[in-house]
Amino acid sequence: MAKDGDVKLIGAWPSPFVMRPRIALNLKGVEYEFLEEKFGAKSDLLLRSNPVHKKIPVLLHADRPVCESLVIVQYVDDAWPSSGPSILPSDPYDRATARFWAAYIDEKWFPSMTGIAKAQGEEAKKAALDQVAEGLSLLEDAFGKISKGKPFFGGDTVGFLDIALGCLLGWLRVTEKMNGVKLLDEAKVPGLAKWAERFCADDAVKGVMPETDKLAEFAKLIMAKFKAAPSPQ
Amino acid sequence: MSEEVTLFKTWSSAFALRVVWALQLKGIRYESVLEDISNKSDLLLRYNPVHKKVPVLLHSGRPISESLVILEYLDETWKQVPLLPRDPFARATARFWAKFGDEKVMPSMRTALMSEGKEQEAALAEASEHLQKLEEELKGKKFFGGDSIGYLDIALGWLANLNRVFEEMCSFKVVDGERFPLLFAWLEEFSDAPVIKDCWPPHDKLVPKFIALRQAHHATSSSST
């Protein structure tokens, strides 16, 4: 029985992880206040609300904090069960499949993507790019099996796994741009390439997906400061 | 259609142990397939091609991998003895801390166990910081799940065993009763709880295994400070 208290989300526009709960809230038609963090200085509210990790996103529902992007997405699904579509599939096996691939994306695939920026030298860079491509190939296969001909991993509507992977598309495009490669190649991963277009065009997504150029500018800024890609979660 | 449940595990895997506990707590009948990590079966590789790891749960011929994913699947499929709380905020909290356990507590404890000297000191300091957060989370509760064992207790249960192994190998407890009174009490309560206590891997096999791992770690790592 989630009381419809105030909903706030602490985040920042470039973060792919912040995008996840935003899409979830949009899908559920839940109004929320977006509290944008300034880059380089964490607010008191953030530090109080997420003392363990001190990271965005943090959802504040009636002042109670929920942290970790995919934990928040599931929370949104649980807390507003009768609004909008179900974010997680209804069948337990399908739910397990979605959770499995989301864990793969966060624990293996995303780190392989940030590994590209960290790679020193041509050979290491190529190896890092190959790893990302291999992961995409696995995900292409998964998409075929899971979507069963429907537009999204979640079926007819954007779901949990769409959100998990889709939010990383911005940074994937920046990686392609900065390395002069095509990773989401229609020839190699046709299913995913078309899915990506549909995802980005979805009403729940298009307002919160940053433009690639704007993101690339931001990437240059932080790479200059940290000499590495952003860390996950 | 066969409703059979099969669990692919190893004798020592802490992750597989989570699934064993959940299956036993819920009273679900299942078959075990004991894997040899150095010689993985064709079936395991077929059912978990992405990670090639245990545990894998097979239900009605369909495989599920990743221990925490399996726990949620079991909870959603067999409703008796619920593991996750019903309240959305409590569920989110349990999931948050389970993730914290795997991403922060476990690696720092493992490093502390495998290392020595300054490296071990640093790892122990980090582990202690993380453990302090778990200590706070236990305030006013017997188990992380409240009055009874739940998802988070199962997710963190590995700590009880590792603490014992640590004590035997290094002659001190990481989680001791003075610095972490609640966590220490929880370790004891959890370890001896019905069902839980019958599933621990044999201690006299586990300690030599960790000793061997520690020696191998020293042999392969470059000169340590």
mmCIF file with all atom_site columns, N, CA and C in Angstrom, chain B residues 173-225:
data_model
loop_
_atom_site.group_PDB
_atom_site.id
_atom_site.type_symbol
_atom_site.label_atom_id
_atom_site.label_alt_id
_atom_site.label_comp_id
_atom_site.label_asym_id
_atom_site.label_entity_id
_atom_site.label_seq_id
_atom_site.pdbx_PDB_ins_code
_atom_site.Cartn_x
_atom_site.Cartn_y
_atom_site.Cartn_z
_atom_site.occupancy
_atom_site.B_iso_or_equiv
_atom_site.pdbx_formal_charge
_atom_site.auth_seq_id
_atom_site.auth_comp_id
_atom_site.auth_asym_id
_atom_site.auth_atom_id
_atom_site.pdbx_PDB_model_num
ATOM 1   N N  . LYS B 1 173 ? 38.845 -13.323 14.598 1.00 0.00 ? 173 LYS B N  1
ATOM 2   C CA . LYS B 1 173 ? 37.556 -13.201 13.926 1.00 0.00 ? 173 LYS B CA 1
ATOM 3   C C  . LYS B 1 173 ? 37.492 -11.805 13.296 1.00 0.00 ? 173 LYS B C  1
ATOM 4   N N  . VAL B 1 174 ? 36.956 -11.720 12.110 1.00 0.00 ? 174 VAL B N  1
ATOM 5   C CA . VAL B 1 174 ? 36.736 -10.396 11.531 1.00 0.00 ? 174 VAL B CA 1
ATOM 6   C C  . VAL B 1 174 ? 35.505 -9.789  12.206 1.00 0.00 ? 174 VAL B C  1
ATOM 7   N N  . VAL B 1 175 ? 34.428 -10.598 12.260 1.00 0.00 ? 175 VAL B N  1
ATOM 8   C CA . VAL B 1 175 ? 33.220 -10.149 12.957 1.00 0.00 ? 175 VAL B CA 1
ATOM 9   C C  . VAL B 1 175 ? 33.318 -10.666 14.384 1.00 0.00 ? 175 VAL B C  1
ATOM 10  N N  . ASP B 1 176 ? 33.728 -9.766  15.301 1.00 0.00 ? 176 ASP B N  1
ATOM 11  C CA . ASP B 1 176 ? 33.825 -10.190 16.697 1.00 0.00 ? 176 ASP B CA 1
ATOM 12  C C  . ASP B 1 176 ? 32.739 -9.515  17.523 1.00 0.00 ? 176 ASP B C  1
ATOM 13  N N  . GLY B 1 177 ? 32.466 -10.108 18.683 1.00 0.00 ? 177 GLY B N  1
ATOM 14  C CA . GLY B 1 177 ? 31.349 -9.658  19.510 1.00 0.00 ? 177 GLY B CA 1
ATOM 15  C C  . GLY B 1 177 ? 31.501 -8.269  20.081 1.00 0.00 ? 177 GLY B C  1
ATOM 16  N N  . GLU B 1 178 ? 32.748 -7.773  20.143 1.00 0.00 ? 178 GLU B N  1
ATOM 17  C CA . GLU B 1 178 ? 32.937 -6.446  20.732 1.00 0.00 ? 178 GLU B CA 1
ATOM 18  C C  . GLU B 1 178 ? 32.660 -5.337  19.732 1.00 0.00 ? 178 GLU B C  1
ATOM 19  N N  . ARG B 1 179 ? 33.240 -5.479  18.539 1.00 0.00 ? 179 ARG B N  1
ATOM 20  C CA . ARG B 1 179 ? 33.089 -4.410  17.558 1.00 0.00 ? 179 ARG B CA 1
ATOM 21  C C  . ARG B 1 179 ? 31.746 -4.482  16.832 1.00 0.00 ? 179 ARG B C  1
ATOM 22  N N  . PHE B 1 180 ? 31.248 -5.713  16.681 1.00 0.00 ? 180 PHE B N  1
ATOM 23  C CA . PHE B 1 180 ? 29.995 -5.904  15.940 1.00 0.00 ? 180 PHE B CA 1
ATOM 24  C C  . PHE B 1 180 ? 29.048 -6.814  16.725 1.00 0.00 ? 180 PHE B C  1
ATOM 25  N N  . PRO B 1 181 ? 28.531 -6.329  17.863 1.00 0.00 ? 181 PRO B N  1
ATOM 26  C CA . PRO B 1 181 ? 27.704 -7.208  18.714 1.00 0.00 ? 181 PRO B CA 1
ATOM 27  C C  . PRO B 1 181 ? 26.469 -7.777  18.013 1.00 0.00 ? 181 PRO B C  1
ATOM 28  N N  . LEU B 1 182 ? 25.782 -6.949  17.257 1.00 0.00 ? 182 LEU B N  1
ATOM 29  C CA . LEU B 1 182 ? 24.553 -7.422  16.602 1.00 0.00 ? 182 LEU B CA 1
ATOM 30  C C  . LEU B 1 182 ? 24.861 -8.402  15.479 1.00 0.00 ? 182 LEU B C  1
ATOM 31  N N  . LEU B 1 183 ? 25.863 -8.063  14.689 1.00 0.00 ? 183 LEU B N  1
ATOM 32  C CA . LEU B 1 183 ? 26.240 -8.913  13.563 1.00 0.00 ? 183 LEU B CA 1
ATOM 33  C C  . LEU B 1 183 ? 26.757 -10.265 14.071 1.00 0.00 ? 183 LEU B C  1
ATOM 34  N N  . PHE B 1 184 ? 27.530 -10.217 15.141 1.00 0.00 ? 184 PHE B N  1
ATOM 35  C CA . PHE B 1 184 ? 28.064 -11.440 15.727 1.00 0.00 ? 184 PHE B CA 1
ATOM 36  C C  . PHE B 1 184 ? 26.931 -12.320 16.236 1.00 0.00 ? 184 PHE B C  1
ATOM 37  N N  . ALA B 1 185 ? 25.976 -11.697 16.923 1.00 0.00 ? 185 ALA B N  1
ATOM 38  C CA . ALA B 1 185 ? 24.831 -12.455 17.430 1.00 0.00 ? 185 ALA B CA 1
ATOM 39  C C  . ALA B 1 185 ? 24.045 -13.055 16.267 1.00 0.00 ? 185 ALA B C  1
ATOM 40  N N  . TRP B 1 186 ? 23.905 -12.291 15.192 1.00 0.00 ? 186 TRP B N  1
ATOM 41  C CA . TRP B 1 186 ? 23.187 -12.777 14.015 1.00 0.00 ? 186 TRP B CA 1
ATOM 42  C C  . TRP B 1 186 ? 23.897 -13.972 13.396 1.00 0.00 ? 186 TRP B C  1
ATOM 43  N N  . LEU B 1 187 ? 25.247 -13.916 13.315 1.00 0.00 ? 187 LEU B N  1
ATOM 44  C CA . LEU B 1 187 ? 26.003 -15.027 12.751 1.00 0.00 ? 187 LEU B CA 1
ATOM 45  C C  . LEU B 1 187 ? 25.717 -16.323 13.508 1.00 0.00 ? 187 LEU B C  1
ATOM 46  N N  . GLU B 1 188 ? 25.689 -16.207 14.836 1.00 0.00 ? 188 GLU B N  1
ATOM 47  C CA . GLU B 1 188 ? 25.459 -17.389 15.664 1.00 0.00 ? 188 GLU B CA 1
ATOM 48  C C  . GLU B 1 188 ? 24.034 -17.918 15.482 1.00 0.00 ? 188 GLU B C  1
ATOM 49  N N  . GLU B 1 189 ? 23.076 -17.004 15.566 1.00 0.00 ? 189 GLU B N  1
ATOM 50  C CA . GLU B 1 189 ? 21.646 -17.326 15.435 1.00 0.00 ? 189 GLU B CA 1
ATOM 51  C C  . GLU B 1 189 ? 21.375 -17.992 14.083 1.00 0.00 ? 189 GLU B C  1
ATOM 52  N N  . PHE B 1 190 ? 21.918 -17.375 13.034 1.00 0.00 ? 190 PHE B N  1
ATOM 53  C CA . PHE B 1 190 ? 21.682 -17.852 11.684 1.00 0.00 ? 190 PHE B CA 1
ATOM 54  C C  . PHE B 1 190 ? 22.330 -19.222 11.467 1.00 0.00 ? 190 PHE B C  1
ATOM 55  N N  . SER B 1 191 ? 23.595 -19.346 11.906 1.00 0.00 ? 191 SER B N  1
ATOM 56  C CA . SER B 1 191 ? 24.341 -20.592 11.693 1.00 0.00 ? 191 SER B CA 1
ATOM 57  C C  . SER B 1 191 ? 23.655 -21.798 12.301 1.00 0.00 ? 191 SER B C  1
ATOM 58  N N  . ASP B 1 192 ? 23.024 -21.574 13.469 1.00 0.00 ? 192 ASP B N  1
ATOM 59  C CA . ASP B 1 192 ? 22.415 -22.690 14.189 1.00 0.00 ? 192 ASP B CA 1
ATOM 60  C C  . ASP B 1 192 ? 20.923 -22.842 13.939 1.00 0.00 ? 192 ASP B C  1
ATOM 61  N N  . ALA B 1 193 ? 20.391 -22.029 13.058 1.00 0.00 ? 193 ALA B N  1
ATOM 62  C CA . ALA B 1 193 ? 18.949 -22.092 12.803 1.00 0.00 ? 193 ALA B CA 1
ATOM 63  C C  . ALA B 1 193 ? 18.596 -23.411 12.118 1.00 0.00 ? 193 ALA B C  1
ATOM 64  N N  . PRO B 1 194 ? 17.377 -23.902 12.387 1.00 0.00 ? 194 PRO B N  1
ATOM 65  C CA . PRO B 1 194 ? 16.942 -25.123 11.704 1.00 0.00 ? 194 PRO B CA 1
ATOM 66  C C  . PRO B 1 194 ? 17.034 -24.948 10.194 1.00 0.00 ? 194 PRO B C  1
ATOM 67  N N  . VAL B 1 195 ? 17.327 -26.000 9.527  1.00 0.00 ? 195 VAL B N  1
ATOM 68  C CA . VAL B 1 195 ? 17.525 -26.047 8.072  1.00 0.00 ? 195 VAL B CA 1
ATOM 69  C C  . VAL B 1 195 ? 18.896 -25.462 7.703  1.00 0.00 ? 195 VAL B C  1
ATOM 70  N N  . ILE B 1 196 ? 19.165 -24.248 8.116  1.00 0.00 ? 196 ILE B N  1
ATOM 71  C CA . ILE B 1 196 ? 20.433 -23.593 7.772  1.00 0.00 ? 196 ILE B CA 1
ATOM 72  C C  . ILE B 1 196 ? 21.607 -24.449 8.244  1.00 0.00 ? 196 ILE B C  1
ATOM 73  N N  . LYS B 1 197 ? 21.520 -24.883 9.496  1.00 0.00 ? 197 LYS B N  1
ATOM 74  C CA . LYS B 1 197 ? 22.666 -25.564 10.095 1.00 0.00 ? 197 LYS B CA 1
ATOM 75  C C  . LYS B 1 197 ? 22.979 -26.910 9.443  1.00 0.00 ? 197 LYS B C  1
ATOM 76  N N  . ASP B 1 198 ? 21.989 -27.511 8.777  1.00 0.00 ? 198 ASP B N  1
ATOM 77  C CA . ASP B 1 198 ? 22.216 -28.824 8.167  1.00 0.00 ? 198 ASP B CA 1
ATOM 78  C C  . ASP B 1 198 ? 22.876 -28.743 6.800  1.00 0.00 ? 198 ASP B C  1
ATOM 79  N N  . CYS B 1 199 ? 23.034 -27.549 6.280  1.00 0.00 ? 199 CYS B N  1
ATOM 80  C CA . CYS B 1 199 ? 23.490 -27.420 4.897  1.00 0.00 ? 199 CYS B CA 1
ATOM 81  C C  . CYS B 1 199 ? 24.923 -26.937 4.735  1.00 0.00 ? 199 CYS B C  1
ATOM 82  N N  . TRP B 1 200 ? 25.553 -26.527 5.834  1.00 0.00 ? 200 TRP B N  1
ATOM 83  C CA . TRP B 1 200 ? 26.914 -25.994 5.718  1.00 0.00 ? 200 TRP B CA 1
ATOM 84  C C  . TRP B 1 200 ? 27.842 -27.025 5.094  1.00 0.00 ? 200 TRP B C  1
ATOM 85  N N  . PRO B 1 201 ? 28.740 -26.599 4.201  1.00 0.00 ? 201 PRO B N  1
ATOM 86  C CA . PRO B 1 201 ? 29.720 -27.546 3.664  1.00 0.00 ? 201 PRO B CA 1
ATOM 87  C C  . PRO B 1 201 ? 30.650 -27.997 4.800  1.00 0.00 ? 201 PRO B C  1
ATOM 88  N N  . PRO B 1 202 ? 31.217 -29.207 4.691  1.00 0.00 ? 202 PRO B N  1
ATOM 89  C CA . PRO B 1 202 ? 32.071 -29.719 5.768  1.00 0.00 ? 202 PRO B CA 1
ATOM 90  C C  . PRO B 1 202 ? 33.245 -28.785 6.059  1.00 0.00 ? 202 PRO B C  1
ATOM 91  N N  . HIS B 1 203 ? 33.319 -28.355 7.300  1.00 0.00 ? 203 HIS B N  1
ATOM 92  C CA . HIS B 1 203 ? 34.342 -27.389 7.726  1.00 0.00 ? 203 HIS B CA 1
ATOM 93  C C  . HIS B 1 203 ? 35.753 -27.933 7.521  1.00 0.00 ? 203 HIS B C  1
ATOM 94  N N  . ASP B 1 204 ? 35.904 -29.246 7.781  1.00 0.00 ? 204 ASP B N  1
ATOM 95  C CA . ASP B 1 204 ? 37.250 -29.827 7.681  1.00 0.00 ? 204 ASP B CA 1
ATOM 96  C C  . ASP B 1 204 ? 37.713 -29.979 6.229  1.00 0.00 ? 204 ASP B C  1
ATOM 97  N N  . LYS B 1 205 ? 36.819 -29.783 5.301  1.00 0.00 ? 205 LYS B N  1
ATOM 98  C CA . LYS B 1 205 ? 37.199 -29.777 3.884  1.00 0.00 ? 205 LYS B CA 1
ATOM 99  C C  . LYS B 1 205 ? 37.376 -28.338 3.400  1.00 0.00 ? 205 LYS B C  1
ATOM 100 N N  . LEU B 1 206 ? 36.570 -27.446 4.001  1.00 0.00 ? 206 LEU B N  1
ATOM 101 C CA . LEU B 1 206 ? 36.545 -26.062 3.539  1.00 0.00 ? 206 LEU B CA 1
ATOM 102 C C  . LEU B 1 206 ? 37.818 -25.313 3.898  1.00 0.00 ? 206 LEU B C  1
ATOM 103 N N  . VAL B 1 207 ? 38.291 -25.517 5.114  1.00 0.00 ? 207 VAL B N  1
ATOM 104 C CA . VAL B 1 207 ? 39.483 -24.789 5.548  1.00 0.00 ? 207 VAL B CA 1
ATOM 105 C C  . VAL B 1 207 ? 40.700 -25.135 4.680  1.00 0.00 ? 207 VAL B C  1
ATOM 106 N N  . PRO B 1 208 ? 40.992 -26.429 4.473  1.00 0.00 ? 208 PRO B N  1
ATOM 107 C CA . PRO B 1 208 ? 42.113 -26.753 3.568  1.00 0.00 ? 208 PRO B CA 1
ATOM 108 C C  . PRO B 1 208 ? 41.939 -26.134 2.185  1.00 0.00 ? 208 PRO B C  1
ATOM 109 N N  . LYS B 1 209 ? 40.717 -26.070 1.713  1.00 0.00 ? 209 LYS B N  1
ATOM 110 C CA . LYS B 1 209 ? 40.480 -25.482 0.389  1.00 0.00 ? 209 LYS B CA 1
ATOM 111 C C  . LYS B 1 209 ? 40.884 -24.018 0.369  1.00 0.00 ? 209 LYS B C  1
ATOM 112 N N  . PHE B 1 210 ? 40.498 -23.274 1.401  1.00 0.00 ? 210 PHE B N  1
ATOM 113 C CA . PHE B 1 210 ? 40.855 -21.860 1.466  1.00 0.00 ? 210 PHE B CA 1
ATOM 114 C C  . PHE B 1 210 ? 42.345 -21.662 1.680  1.00 0.00 ? 210 PHE B C  1
ATOM 115 N N  . ILE B 1 211 ? 42.948 -22.572 2.464  1.00 0.00 ? 211 ILE B N  1
ATOM 116 C CA . ILE B 1 211 ? 44.407 -22.497 2.669  1.00 0.00 ? 211 ILE B CA 1
ATOM 117 C C  . ILE B 1 211 ? 45.112 -22.660 1.330  1.00 0.00 ? 211 ILE B C  1
ATOM 118 N N  . ALA B 1 212 ? 44.642 -23.628 0.542  1.00 0.00 ? 212 ALA B N  1
ATOM 119 C CA . ALA B 1 212 ? 45.232 -23.869 -0.780 1.00 0.00 ? 212 ALA B CA 1
ATOM 120 C C  . ALA B 1 212 ? 45.053 -22.651 -1.686 1.00 0.00 ? 212 ALA B C  1
ATOM 121 N N  . LEU B 1 213 ? 43.865 -22.048 -1.619 1.00 0.00 ? 213 LEU B N  1
ATOM 122 C CA . LEU B 1 213 ? 43.587 -20.861 -2.435 1.00 0.00 ? 213 LEU B CA 1
ATOM 123 C C  . LEU B 1 213 ? 44.519 -19.723 -2.045 1.00 0.00 ? 213 LEU B C  1
ATOM 124 N N  . ARG B 1 214 ? 44.727 -19.590 -0.747 1.00 0.00 ? 214 ARG B N  1
ATOM 125 C CA . ARG B 1 214 ? 45.589 -18.525 -0.230 1.00 0.00 ? 214 ARG B CA 1
ATOM 126 C C  . ARG B 1 214 ? 47.020 -18.734 -0.679 1.00 0.00 ? 214 ARG B C  1
ATOM 127 N N  . GLN B 1 215 ? 47.478 -19.987 -0.637 1.00 0.00 ? 215 GLN B N  1
ATOM 128 C CA . GLN B 1 215 ? 48.845 -20.290 -1.073 1.00 0.00 ? 215 GLN B CA 1
ATOM 129 C C  . GLN B 1 215 ? 49.001 -20.025 -2.558 1.00 0.00 ? 215 GLN B C  1
ATOM 130 N N  . ALA B 1 216 ? 48.003 -20.430 -3.325 1.00 0.00 ? 216 ALA B N  1
ATOM 131 C CA . ALA B 1 216 ? 48.036 -20.207 -4.772 1.00 0.00 ? 216 ALA B CA 1
ATOM 132 C C  . ALA B 1 216 ? 48.067 -18.720 -5.080 1.00 0.00 ? 216 ALA B C  1
ATOM 133 N N  . HIS B 1 217 ? 47.310 -17.972 -4.301 1.00 0.00 ? 217 HIS B N  1
ATOM 134 C CA . HIS B 1 217 ? 47.253 -16.513 -4.488 1.00 0.00 ? 217 HIS B CA 1
ATOM 135 C C  . HIS B 1 217 ? 48.629 -15.898 -4.271 1.00 0.00 ? 217 HIS B C  1
ATOM 136 N N  . HIS B 1 218 ? 49.345 -16.359 -3.257 1.00 0.00 ? 218 HIS B N  1
ATOM 137 C CA . HIS B 1 218 ? 50.686 -15.838 -2.977 1.00 0.00 ? 218 HIS B CA 1
ATOM 138 C C  . HIS B 1 218 ? 51.686 -16.242 -4.039 1.00 0.00 ? 218 HIS B C  1
ATOM 139 N N  . ALA B 1 219 ? 51.482 -17.450 -4.541 1.00 0.00 ? 219 ALA B N  1
ATOM 140 C CA . ALA B 1 219 ? 52.396 -17.952 -5.560 1.00 0.00 ? 219 ALA B CA 1
ATOM 141 C C  . ALA B 1 219 ? 52.283 -17.151 -6.849 1.00 0.00 ? 219 ALA B C  1
ATOM 142 N N  . THR B 1 220 ? 51.061 -16.742 -7.212 1.00 0.00 ? 220 THR B N  1
ATOM 143 C CA . THR B 1 220 ? 50.860 -16.079 -8.490 1.00 0.00 ? 220 THR B CA 1
ATOM 144 C C  . THR B 1 220 ? 50.977 -14.564 -8.407 1.00 0.00 ? 220 THR B C  1
ATOM 145 N N  . SER B 1 221 ? 50.724 -13.990 -7.259 1.00 0.00 ? 221 SER B N  1
ATOM 146 C CA . SER B 1 221 ? 50.757 -12.515 -7.199 1.00 0.00 ? 221 SER B CA 1
ATOM 147 C C  . SER B 1 221 ? 52.201 -12.039 -7.188 1.00 0.00 ? 221 SER B C  1
ATOM 148 N N  . SER B 1 222 ? 52.390 -10.848 -7.787 1.00 0.00 ? 222 SER B N  1
ATOM 149 C CA . SER B 1 222 ? 53.749 -10.283 -7.830 1.00 0.00 ? 222 SER B CA 1
ATOM 150 C C  . SER B 1 222 ? 54.132 -9.836  -6.440 1.00 0.00 ? 222 SER B C  1
ATOM 151 N N  . SER B 1 223 ? 55.363 -9.526  -6.211 1.00 0.00 ? 223 SER B N  1
ATOM 152 C CA . SER B 1 223 ? 55.864 -9.264  -4.857 1.00 0.00 ? 223 SER B CA 1
ATOM 153 C C  . SER B 1 223 ? 54.951 -8.317  -4.115 1.00 0.00 ? 223 SER B C  1
ATOM 154 N N  . SER B 1 224 ? 54.508 -8.775  -2.943 1.00 0.00 ? 224 SER B N  1
ATOM 155 C CA . SER B 1 224 ? 53.574 -7.963  -2.147 1.00 0.00 ? 224 SER B CA 1
ATOM 156 C C  . SER B 1 224 ? 54.351 -7.220  -1.096 1.00 0.00 ? 224 SER B C  1
ATOM 157 N N  . THR B 1 225 ? 53.788 -6.107  -0.665 1.00 0.00 ? 225 THR B N  1
ATOM 158 C CA . THR B 1 225 ? 54.487 -5.294  0.358  1.00 0.00 ? 225 THR B CA 1
ATOM 159 C C  . THR B 1 225 ? 54.419 -5.990  1.708  1.00 0.00 ? 225 THR B C  1
#
